[in-house]
Amino acid sequence: MHPSKPSRANLAGRTSFQNGEWILLLALLAEAALFSVLAPGFFTLANLFEILRFSVELGLLSIALTPIIIAGGIDLSVGSTVGLTAVIFGLAWHSGHLPIPLAILIALLIGLASGALNALMIAGLRLPALIVTLGTYSLYRGIAEGITHGAVSYTGFPKSFLLLGQGYLWHTIPIQLTIFLLVAIGYALLLHRSVIGRALYAIGFNPEGARYAGIPVQRRLALVYLLSGIVSSLAAIIYVAHLGLAKSDLGTGFELSAIAAVVLGGTSVFGGRGTLFGTLLGLFFLSILQNGMHLLALPSELTGVLIGTLLLAIVSIDRLRTKRNSITTSEEKRRPKTQKQIAAIAALLLVAALAFIALRSRNNSSTPKGTRPATTNHRPVIAVMPKAKGDPYFISARAGAEEAAQALGIDLIWDGPTSLDASQQNELVENWITRGVDAIVVAVENKGSISTVLRKARQHGISVLTWDADAEPDARDFFLNQATPEGIANTLTDEAARLMPAGGQFAIITGALSAENQNEWIAYIKKRVAAKHPQLILSTIQPSDDDRDKAFTQTQTILKVFPQVKLIMDISAPAVPGSAEAVQQSGRKDVDVIGLSLPNICKPYVKSGVVQTIVLWNTRDLGYLTVYAGWLSSQKQISKEATSIAAGRLGKLQMRGTEIILGTPLIINKDNIDHLDF
């Protein structure tokens, strides 16, 4: 007879790799070795600490989720709790004028209350954790957006507080790493060295059996959800200090990434198995993957593809293991399963490695080779970041950037968030600093957030420029201004007055309510209306988040709620065709659409008469300027005392202080739209 098999609960306290963590450890080492060979600047002590620094906020959430998932539960609200507590903290400090320590205490209490609500409904009322936390996921985010109206963000925090997220001990070790280690040690003791931890394994393995064994199941579950709320609020405080920014969408998507780290680390989604050590391995595996891909200048979205593939495979393996264990407990029959698991993960790692190498080779081979003779062995690298890569406006600008890179014979990195995300902009800049690029050119989403890291880039001798929207003046060398905000606003307002000579109501659809350049345009529009066109009445301002479908929906709502509106003014490129389609479907012939957009995506609506006018500059020229000016700045060929620069095919461009002006806005209508191709 075989000796009896120990229960999973009894395995909780063991330090051996009972869940195959050694496989993930080998994968982690292989991943690090791969990036050390391929990625510039990866194998350095400074980059190691940067990886750890960027792992802290997500790591705290992953640690908090580990005992919850081991106990057979889930908490989808952790990311929303981050956003809510960040906003409460910012509100308490900025509007309540409370000292930072008291604001932090209030934020932690809000996190405790958030966790308590989950605990009450899951442990007290015995409602399904998935449904409860899905509800609080929306509730907490909705409260945060309601407090800020989706537009207000809090910045300007004192340097003493920002040190928590941006400072270093002995100029090397990130300060927030000490907090992370303390939380990790506390959870390790709770989960692996306490009666409570053993109870959580038993609950996850068999909740009914745990009750019959006298374990206080509901109290144990309530505890882990309470702790989850507190740790989430702690992560929020560190995240605000890291970014220098508090706004309602902080932590968006963190819950899924944290779950990914936990599951990748060997914790079963079915409960009853997992370790904190495995979670940390999963966390660092994901962090190294993202860091290495950024250093390789590979597309950011590829990270999601690889992580998704790994997770699907691991969950499938876990399910097969659970199913097989229900059929037999024979060790002889378990061995083939383990071998299959090892082979599957090894195959996935091999596929990932081949993908990295293939894409790296493709990236190198597609780098434009210019005709300009190289004077040194070093090819300048210019890194350009759009606000959102999928926005047609920035897609059009990229063509110009690639044209300039080819003309100059330099390497171009074009990468950025797939949606408006200030935190991802920060992370990319940090990685470009590690890589040691020659110039960084950023279309800023939030100046309060990104200015700190841009200053850091300048301290490392990297030329820093901004385009489309500016950072703080001391955080960059030059701003590439497509046109002055006042010029854009005056052109749009004057066009609205021309279309409504007798006056009337109009509505504005912007991008994100927090987009600072668009808010500046709106301020100038209001000023122009008051000074020159008092017959115009601004009825409402609505966000589209640079999404065509959302602009369509917002326009439909405006036409119903404000039936007297005679003109929709869109100041986001994707919004114009969205509004035009809504007006066209409504059959309202008395409503005109104007705005800032691209001729190619608006041409059908301009020709049909729904869109009267669009105003823009040549986006391809702007993209060209990002690379050309970045190269000139990196070569120290732009003087801050200059009044103009020679920018390749663009000719001489005017400079106003540290601003390089592309030109005046172009009015596009039926008469000239066929002659424009961008």
mmCIF file of N, CA, C and O in Angstrom, residues 233 249 260 285 466 481 543 566 663:
data_model
loop_
_atom_site.group_PDB
_atom_site.id
_atom_site.type_symbol
_atom_site.label_atom_id
_atom_site.label_comp_id
_atom_site.label_asym_id
_atom_site.label_seq_id
_atom_site.Cartn_x
_atom_site.Cartn_y
_atom_site.Cartn_z
ATOM 1 N N SER A 233 -5.332 50.414 -0.910
ATOM 2 C CA SER A 233 -5.206 51.847 -0.633
ATOM 3 C C SER A 233 -3.748 52.233 -0.414
ATOM 4 O O SER A 233 -3.317 53.321 -0.812
ATOM 5 N N ASP A 249 -8.908 57.441 -12.857
ATOM 6 C CA ASP A 249 -8.659 56.226 -13.629
ATOM 7 C C ASP A 249 -7.359 55.524 -13.241
ATOM 8 O O ASP A 249 -6.940 54.584 -13.913
ATOM 9 N N ALA A 260 -3.221 37.816 -13.033
ATOM 10 C CA ALA A 260 -2.292 37.121 -13.929
ATOM 11 C C ALA A 260 -1.021 36.716 -13.194
ATOM 12 O O ALA A 260 -0.529 35.590 -13.352
ATOM 13 N N PHE A 285 8.222 37.784 -13.363
ATOM 14 C CA PHE A 285 8.212 37.282 -14.739
ATOM 15 C C PHE A 285 7.512 38.280 -15.657
ATOM 16 O O PHE A 285 8.016 38.623 -16.736
ATOM 17 N N THR A 466 8.723 67.878 -26.376
ATOM 18 C CA THR A 466 7.311 67.505 -26.307
ATOM 19 C C THR A 466 6.623 67.962 -27.582
ATOM 20 O O THR A 466 7.082 68.887 -28.256
ATOM 21 N N ASN A 481 5.211 72.978 -31.231
ATOM 22 C CA ASN A 481 3.840 73.471 -31.173
ATOM 23 C C ASN A 481 3.249 73.475 -32.569
ATOM 24 O O ASN A 481 3.717 74.195 -33.449
ATOM 25 N N PRO A 543 -17.063 64.567 -23.110
ATOM 26 C CA PRO A 543 -15.836 63.858 -23.513
ATOM 27 C C PRO A 543 -16.123 62.732 -24.505
ATOM 28 O O PRO A 543 -17.190 62.118 -24.482
ATOM 29 N N LYS A 566 -27.267 74.012 -32.599
ATOM 30 C CA LYS A 566 -27.206 74.089 -34.061
ATOM 31 C C LYS A 566 -25.825 73.748 -34.609
ATOM 32 O O LYS A 566 -25.646 73.686 -35.832
ATOM 33 N N GLY A 663 3.279 75.956 -37.736
ATOM 34 C CA GLY A 663 2.613 76.872 -38.664
ATOM 35 C C GLY A 663 1.225 77.210 -38.189
ATOM 36 O O GLY A 663 0.789 76.805 -37.116
#
